[in-house]
PDB file of C-alpha atoms in Angstrom:
ATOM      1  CA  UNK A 229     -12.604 -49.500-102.776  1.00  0.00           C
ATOM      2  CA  UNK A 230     -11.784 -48.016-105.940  1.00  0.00           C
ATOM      3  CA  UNK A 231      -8.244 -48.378-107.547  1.00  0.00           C
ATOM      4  CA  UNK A 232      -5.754 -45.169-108.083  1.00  0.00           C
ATOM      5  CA  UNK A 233      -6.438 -45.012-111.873  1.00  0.00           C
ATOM      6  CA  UNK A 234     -10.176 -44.893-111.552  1.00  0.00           C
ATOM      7  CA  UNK A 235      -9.460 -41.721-109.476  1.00  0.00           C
ATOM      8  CA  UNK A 236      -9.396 -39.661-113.109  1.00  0.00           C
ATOM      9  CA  UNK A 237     -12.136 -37.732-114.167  1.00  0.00           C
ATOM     10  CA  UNK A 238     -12.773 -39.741-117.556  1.00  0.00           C
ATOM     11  CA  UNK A 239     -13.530 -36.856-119.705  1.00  0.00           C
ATOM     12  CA  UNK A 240     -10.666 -34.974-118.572  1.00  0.00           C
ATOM     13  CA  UNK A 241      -7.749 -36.833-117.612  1.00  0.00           C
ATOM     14  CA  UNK A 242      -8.051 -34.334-114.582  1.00  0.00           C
ATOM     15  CA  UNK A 243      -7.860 -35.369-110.560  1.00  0.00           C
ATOM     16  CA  UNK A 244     -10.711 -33.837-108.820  1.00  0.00           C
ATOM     17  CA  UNK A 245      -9.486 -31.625-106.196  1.00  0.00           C
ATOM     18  CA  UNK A 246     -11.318 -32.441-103.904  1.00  0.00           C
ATOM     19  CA  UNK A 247     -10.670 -34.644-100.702  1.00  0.00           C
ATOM     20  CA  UNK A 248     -13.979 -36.135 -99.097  1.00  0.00           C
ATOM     21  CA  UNK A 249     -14.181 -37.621 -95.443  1.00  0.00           C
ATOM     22  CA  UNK A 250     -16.516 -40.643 -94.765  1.00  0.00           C
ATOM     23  CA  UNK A 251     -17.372 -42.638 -91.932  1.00  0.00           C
ATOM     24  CA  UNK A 252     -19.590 -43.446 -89.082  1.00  0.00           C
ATOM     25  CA  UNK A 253     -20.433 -40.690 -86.780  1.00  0.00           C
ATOM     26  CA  UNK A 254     -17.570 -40.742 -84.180  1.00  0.00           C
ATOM     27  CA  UNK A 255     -14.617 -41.598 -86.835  1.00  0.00           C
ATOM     28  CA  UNK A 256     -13.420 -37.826 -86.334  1.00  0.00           C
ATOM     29  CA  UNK A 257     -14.196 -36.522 -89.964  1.00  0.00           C
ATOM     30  CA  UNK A 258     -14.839 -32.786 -88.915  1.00  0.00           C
ATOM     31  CA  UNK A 259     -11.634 -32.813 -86.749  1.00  0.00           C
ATOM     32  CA  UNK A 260      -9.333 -34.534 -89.294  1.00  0.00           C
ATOM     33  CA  UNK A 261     -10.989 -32.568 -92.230  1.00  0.00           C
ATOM     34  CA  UNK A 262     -10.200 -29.239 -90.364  1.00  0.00           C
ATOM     35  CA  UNK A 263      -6.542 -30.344 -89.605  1.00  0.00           C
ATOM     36  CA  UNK A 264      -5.824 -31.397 -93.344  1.00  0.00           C
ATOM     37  CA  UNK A 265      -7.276 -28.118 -94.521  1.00  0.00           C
ATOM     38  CA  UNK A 266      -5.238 -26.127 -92.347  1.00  0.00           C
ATOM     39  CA  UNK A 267      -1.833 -28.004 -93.552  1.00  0.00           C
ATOM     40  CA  UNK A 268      -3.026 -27.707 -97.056  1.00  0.00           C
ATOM     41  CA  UNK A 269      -4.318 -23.647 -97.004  1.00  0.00           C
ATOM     42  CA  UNK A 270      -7.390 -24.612 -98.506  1.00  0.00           C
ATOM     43  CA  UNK A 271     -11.158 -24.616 -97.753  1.00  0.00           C
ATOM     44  CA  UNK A 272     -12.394 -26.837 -95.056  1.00  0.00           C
ATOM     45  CA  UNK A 273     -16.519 -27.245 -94.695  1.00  0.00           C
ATOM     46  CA  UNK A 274     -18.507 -29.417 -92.692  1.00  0.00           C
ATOM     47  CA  UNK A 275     -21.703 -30.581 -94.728  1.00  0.00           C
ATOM     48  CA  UNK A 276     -23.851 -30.815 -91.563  1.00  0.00           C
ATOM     49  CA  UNK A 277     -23.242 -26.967 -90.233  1.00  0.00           C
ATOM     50  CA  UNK A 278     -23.481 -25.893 -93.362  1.00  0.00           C
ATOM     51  CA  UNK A 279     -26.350 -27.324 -93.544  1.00  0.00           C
ATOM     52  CA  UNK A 280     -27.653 -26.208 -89.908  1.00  0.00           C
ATOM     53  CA  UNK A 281     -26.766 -22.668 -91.402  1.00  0.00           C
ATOM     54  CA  UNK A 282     -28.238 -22.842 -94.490  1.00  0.00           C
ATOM     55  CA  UNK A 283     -30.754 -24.174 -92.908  1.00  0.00           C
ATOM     56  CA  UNK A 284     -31.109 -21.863 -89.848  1.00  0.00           C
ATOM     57  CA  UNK A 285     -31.951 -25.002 -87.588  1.00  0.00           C
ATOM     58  CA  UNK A 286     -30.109 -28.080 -85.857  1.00  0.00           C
ATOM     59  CA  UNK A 287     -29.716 -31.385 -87.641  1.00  0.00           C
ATOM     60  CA  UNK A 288     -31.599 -32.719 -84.870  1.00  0.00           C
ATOM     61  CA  UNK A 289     -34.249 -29.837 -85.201  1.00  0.00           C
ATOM     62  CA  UNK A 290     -34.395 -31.139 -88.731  1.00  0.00           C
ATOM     63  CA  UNK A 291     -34.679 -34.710 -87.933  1.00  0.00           C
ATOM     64  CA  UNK A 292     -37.252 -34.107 -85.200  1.00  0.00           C
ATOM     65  CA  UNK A 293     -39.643 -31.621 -87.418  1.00  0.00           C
ATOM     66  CA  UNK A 294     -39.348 -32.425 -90.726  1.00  0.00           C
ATOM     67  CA  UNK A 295     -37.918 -36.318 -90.990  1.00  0.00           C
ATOM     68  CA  UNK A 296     -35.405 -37.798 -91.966  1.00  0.00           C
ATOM     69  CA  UNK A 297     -36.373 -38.192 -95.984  1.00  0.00           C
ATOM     70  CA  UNK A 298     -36.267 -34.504 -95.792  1.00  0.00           C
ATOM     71  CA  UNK A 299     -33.136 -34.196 -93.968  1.00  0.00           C
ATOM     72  CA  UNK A 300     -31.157 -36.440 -96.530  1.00  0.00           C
ATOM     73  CA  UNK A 301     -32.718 -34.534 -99.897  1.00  0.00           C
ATOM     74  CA  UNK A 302     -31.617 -31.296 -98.099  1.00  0.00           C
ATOM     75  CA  UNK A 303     -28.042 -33.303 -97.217  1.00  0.00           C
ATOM     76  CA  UNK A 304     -27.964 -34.363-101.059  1.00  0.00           C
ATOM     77  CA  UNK A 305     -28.482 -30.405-101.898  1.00  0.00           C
ATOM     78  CA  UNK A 306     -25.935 -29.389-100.005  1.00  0.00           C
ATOM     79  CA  UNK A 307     -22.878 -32.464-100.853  1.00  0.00           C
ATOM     80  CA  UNK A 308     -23.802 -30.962-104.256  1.00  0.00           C
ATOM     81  CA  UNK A 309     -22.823 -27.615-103.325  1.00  0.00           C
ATOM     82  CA  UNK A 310     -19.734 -28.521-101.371  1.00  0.00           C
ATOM     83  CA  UNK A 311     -18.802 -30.474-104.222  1.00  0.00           C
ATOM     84  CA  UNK A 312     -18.662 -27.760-107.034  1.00  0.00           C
ATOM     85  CA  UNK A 313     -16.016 -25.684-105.029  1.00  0.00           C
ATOM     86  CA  UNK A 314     -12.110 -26.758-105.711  1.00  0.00           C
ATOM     87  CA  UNK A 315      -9.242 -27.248-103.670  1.00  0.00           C
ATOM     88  CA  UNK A 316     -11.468 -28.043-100.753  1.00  0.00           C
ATOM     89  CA  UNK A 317     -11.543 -30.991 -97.798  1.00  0.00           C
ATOM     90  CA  UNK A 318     -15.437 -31.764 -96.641  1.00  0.00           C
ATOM     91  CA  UNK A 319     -16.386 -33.546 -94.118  1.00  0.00           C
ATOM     92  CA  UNK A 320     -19.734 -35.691 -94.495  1.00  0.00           C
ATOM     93  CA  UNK A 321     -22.413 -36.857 -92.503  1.00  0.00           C
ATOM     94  CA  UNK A 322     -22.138 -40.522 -91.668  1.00  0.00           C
ATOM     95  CA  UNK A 323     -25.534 -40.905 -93.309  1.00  0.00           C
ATOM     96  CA  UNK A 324     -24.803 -39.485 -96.720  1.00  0.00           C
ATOM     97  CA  UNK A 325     -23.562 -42.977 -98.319  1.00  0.00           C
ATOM     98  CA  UNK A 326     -27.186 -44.087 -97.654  1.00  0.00           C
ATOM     99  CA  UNK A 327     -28.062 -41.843-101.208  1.00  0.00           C
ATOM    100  CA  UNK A 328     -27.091 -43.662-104.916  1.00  0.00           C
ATOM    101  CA  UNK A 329     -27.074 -39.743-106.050  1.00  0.00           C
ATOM    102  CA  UNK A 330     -24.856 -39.098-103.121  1.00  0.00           C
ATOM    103  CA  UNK A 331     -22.442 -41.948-104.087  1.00  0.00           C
ATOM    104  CA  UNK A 332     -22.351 -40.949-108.135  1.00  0.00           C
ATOM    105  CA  UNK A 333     -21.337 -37.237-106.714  1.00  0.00           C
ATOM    106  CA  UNK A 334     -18.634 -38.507-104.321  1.00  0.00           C
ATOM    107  CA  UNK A 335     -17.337 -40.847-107.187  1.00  0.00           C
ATOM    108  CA  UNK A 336     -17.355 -38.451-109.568  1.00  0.00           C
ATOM    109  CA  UNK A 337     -16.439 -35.179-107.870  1.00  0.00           C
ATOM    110  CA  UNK A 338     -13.936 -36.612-104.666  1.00  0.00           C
ATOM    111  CA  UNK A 339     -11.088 -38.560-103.526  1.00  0.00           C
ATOM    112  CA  UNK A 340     -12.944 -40.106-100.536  1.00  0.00           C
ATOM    113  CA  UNK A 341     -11.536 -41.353 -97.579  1.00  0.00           C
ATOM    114  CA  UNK A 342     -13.732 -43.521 -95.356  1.00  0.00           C
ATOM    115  CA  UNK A 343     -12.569 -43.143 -91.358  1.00  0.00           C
ATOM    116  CA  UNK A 344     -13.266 -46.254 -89.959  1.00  0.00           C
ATOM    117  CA  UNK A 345     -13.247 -47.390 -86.193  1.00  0.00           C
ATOM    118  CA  UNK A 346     -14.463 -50.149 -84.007  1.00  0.00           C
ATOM    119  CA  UNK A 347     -17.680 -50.047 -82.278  1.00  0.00           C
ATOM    120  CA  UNK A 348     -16.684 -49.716 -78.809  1.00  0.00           C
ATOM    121  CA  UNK A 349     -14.515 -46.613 -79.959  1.00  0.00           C
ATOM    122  CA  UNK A 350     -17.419 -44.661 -81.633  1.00  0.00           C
ATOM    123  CA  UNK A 351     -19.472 -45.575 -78.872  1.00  0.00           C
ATOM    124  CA  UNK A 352     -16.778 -44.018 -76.530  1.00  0.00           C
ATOM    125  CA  UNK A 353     -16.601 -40.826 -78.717  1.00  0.00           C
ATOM    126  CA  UNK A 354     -20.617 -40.085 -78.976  1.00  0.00           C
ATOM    127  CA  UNK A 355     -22.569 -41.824 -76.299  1.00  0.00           C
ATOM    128  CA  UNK A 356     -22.948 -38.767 -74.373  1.00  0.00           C
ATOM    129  CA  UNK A 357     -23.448 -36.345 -77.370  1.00  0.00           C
ATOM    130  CA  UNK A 358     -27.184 -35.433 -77.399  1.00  0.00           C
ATOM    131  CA  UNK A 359     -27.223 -33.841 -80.643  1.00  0.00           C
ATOM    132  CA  UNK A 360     -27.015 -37.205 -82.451  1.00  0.00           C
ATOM    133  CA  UNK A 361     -30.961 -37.982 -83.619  1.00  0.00           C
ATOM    134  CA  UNK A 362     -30.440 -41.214 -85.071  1.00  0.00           C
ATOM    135  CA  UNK A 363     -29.347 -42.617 -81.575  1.00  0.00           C
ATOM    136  CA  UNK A 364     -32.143 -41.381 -79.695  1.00  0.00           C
ATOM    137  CA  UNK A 365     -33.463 -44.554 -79.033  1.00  0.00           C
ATOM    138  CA  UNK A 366     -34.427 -47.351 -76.430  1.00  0.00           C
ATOM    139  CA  UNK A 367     -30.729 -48.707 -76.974  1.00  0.00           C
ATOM    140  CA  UNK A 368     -28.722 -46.475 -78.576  1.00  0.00           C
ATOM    141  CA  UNK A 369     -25.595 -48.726 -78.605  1.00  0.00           C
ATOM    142  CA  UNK A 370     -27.447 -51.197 -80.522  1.00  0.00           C
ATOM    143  CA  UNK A 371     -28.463 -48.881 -82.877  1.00  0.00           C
ATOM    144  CA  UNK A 372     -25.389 -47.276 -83.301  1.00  0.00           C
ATOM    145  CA  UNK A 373     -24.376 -51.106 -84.287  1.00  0.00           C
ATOM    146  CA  UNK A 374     -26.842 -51.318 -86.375  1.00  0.00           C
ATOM    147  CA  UNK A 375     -25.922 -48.323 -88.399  1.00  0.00           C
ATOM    148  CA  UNK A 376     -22.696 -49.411 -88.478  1.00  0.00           C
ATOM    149  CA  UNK A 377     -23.760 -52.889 -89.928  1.00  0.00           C
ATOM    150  CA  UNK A 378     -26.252 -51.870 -92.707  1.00  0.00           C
ATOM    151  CA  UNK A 379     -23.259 -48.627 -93.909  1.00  0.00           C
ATOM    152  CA  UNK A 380     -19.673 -50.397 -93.948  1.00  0.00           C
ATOM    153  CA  UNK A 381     -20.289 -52.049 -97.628  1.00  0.00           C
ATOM    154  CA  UNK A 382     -21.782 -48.241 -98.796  1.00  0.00           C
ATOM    155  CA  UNK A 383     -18.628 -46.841 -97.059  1.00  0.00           C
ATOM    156  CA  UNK A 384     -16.317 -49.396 -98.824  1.00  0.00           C
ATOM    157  CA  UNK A 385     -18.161 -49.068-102.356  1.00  0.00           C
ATOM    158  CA  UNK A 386     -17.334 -45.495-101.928  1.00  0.00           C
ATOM    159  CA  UNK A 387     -14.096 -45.362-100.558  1.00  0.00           C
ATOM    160  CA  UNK A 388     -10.898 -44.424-102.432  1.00  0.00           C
ATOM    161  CA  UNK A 389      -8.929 -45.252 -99.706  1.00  0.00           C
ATOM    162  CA  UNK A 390      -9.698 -46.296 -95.765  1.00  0.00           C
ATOM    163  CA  UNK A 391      -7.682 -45.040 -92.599  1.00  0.00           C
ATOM    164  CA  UNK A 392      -8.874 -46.463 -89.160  1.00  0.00           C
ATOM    165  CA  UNK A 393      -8.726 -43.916 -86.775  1.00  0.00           C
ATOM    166  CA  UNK A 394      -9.347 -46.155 -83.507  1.00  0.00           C
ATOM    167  CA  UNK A 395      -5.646 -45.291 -81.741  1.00  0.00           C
ATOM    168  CA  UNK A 396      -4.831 -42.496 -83.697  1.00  0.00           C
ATOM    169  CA  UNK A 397      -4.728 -38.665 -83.130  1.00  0.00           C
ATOM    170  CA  UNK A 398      -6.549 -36.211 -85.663  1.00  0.00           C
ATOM    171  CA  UNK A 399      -2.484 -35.250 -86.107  1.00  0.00           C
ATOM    172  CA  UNK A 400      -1.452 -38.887 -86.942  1.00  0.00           C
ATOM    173  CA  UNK A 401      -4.698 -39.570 -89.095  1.00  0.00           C
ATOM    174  CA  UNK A 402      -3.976 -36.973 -91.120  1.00  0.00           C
ATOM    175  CA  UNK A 403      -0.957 -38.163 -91.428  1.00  0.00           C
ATOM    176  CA  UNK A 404      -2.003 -41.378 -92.483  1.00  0.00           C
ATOM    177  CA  UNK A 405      -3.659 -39.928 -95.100  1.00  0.00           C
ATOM    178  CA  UNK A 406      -1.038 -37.634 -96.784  1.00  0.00           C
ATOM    179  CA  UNK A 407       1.221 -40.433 -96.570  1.00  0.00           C
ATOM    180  CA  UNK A 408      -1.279 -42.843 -98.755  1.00  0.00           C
ATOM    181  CA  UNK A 409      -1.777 -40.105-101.569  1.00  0.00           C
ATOM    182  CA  UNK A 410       1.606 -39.517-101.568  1.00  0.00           C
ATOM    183  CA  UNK A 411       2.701 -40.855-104.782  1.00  0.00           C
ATOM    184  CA  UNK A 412      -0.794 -41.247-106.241  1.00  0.00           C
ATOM    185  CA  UNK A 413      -2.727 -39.252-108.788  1.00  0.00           C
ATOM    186  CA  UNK A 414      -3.960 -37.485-105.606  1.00  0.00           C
ATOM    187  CA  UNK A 415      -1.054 -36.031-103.962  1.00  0.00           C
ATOM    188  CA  UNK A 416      -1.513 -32.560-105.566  1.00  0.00           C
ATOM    189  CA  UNK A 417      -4.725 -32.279-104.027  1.00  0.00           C
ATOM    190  CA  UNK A 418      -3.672 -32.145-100.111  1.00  0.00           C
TER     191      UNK A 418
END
């Protein structure tokens, strides 16, 4: 995780205000992004439906038709987008720390929070959500492991700070989180 100083936009001294969730699928980004931006009055947006509505299809749609090399270029596109706006909280797809471009962009434009939980928690959360592709498999709690395995050092290279979310409620996550930028270079920002 980076350090508090490296926060800084280099050129400009400035704090990018901007406040990025990361995490496995199951962590609670969307809900915790949406509960900080409503405390905060600013802009809250979900990469993956804005995607699905830029898109006009479902993520899974997307996965299922076009692949999923196209599915992270158009995921790229659109973290891109979401990251020019300003006073904003976006919530990621677990996916989008598998990208080097996506990383530079979340370094560069976001204070990132990675939301981490246990296995058996995010396996609680989505086992019975059918709208997650990537565990459409012969043993979908394996693969959810799997994911998990091969993303926590991309998460961690990424992350600014880390909250787990295992025993916590979207309230008390956010919490969490205000309570760790409080103080920081970041505190302005939510």
């Amino acid at each position: 995780m980076r350090d508090f100083p490296g926060f800084m936009i280099a050129d400009t001294g400035r704090v990018p205000p901007r406040v990025c969730l990361i995490g496995m699928m199951g962590t609670g980004k969307s809900t915790i992004g949406r509960v900080l931006a409503a405390r905060h009055a600013v802009d809250f947006i979900d990469t993956d439906l804005a995607l699905e509505a830029h898109a006009g299809r479902t993520i899974a749609d997307l996965f299922a038709r076009d692949g999923e090399a196209r599915f992270r270029l158009l995921e790229t596109q659109m973290l891109a987008q979401c990251l020019g706006g300003s006073r904003v909280v976006i919530s990621t797809g677990g996916g989008v720390v598998l990208s080097a471009v996506n990383r530079s962009l979340l370094a560069a434009r976001a204070t990132t929070v990675w939301l981490k939980a246990d296995i058996d928690t995010l396996w609680q959360r989505v086992h019975r959500d059918s709208a997650r592709p990537l565990l459409n498999t012969a043993d979908p709690h394996a693969t959810l492991r799997e994911l998990m395995r091969r993303r926590d050092a991309l998460y961690r290279e990424c992350a600014d700070l880390c909250v787990e979310t295992d025993a916590l409620t979207p309230d008390q996550v956010a919490d969490e989180i205000e309570a760790r930028l409080v103080g920081s270079p970041l505190h302005s920002i939510v």
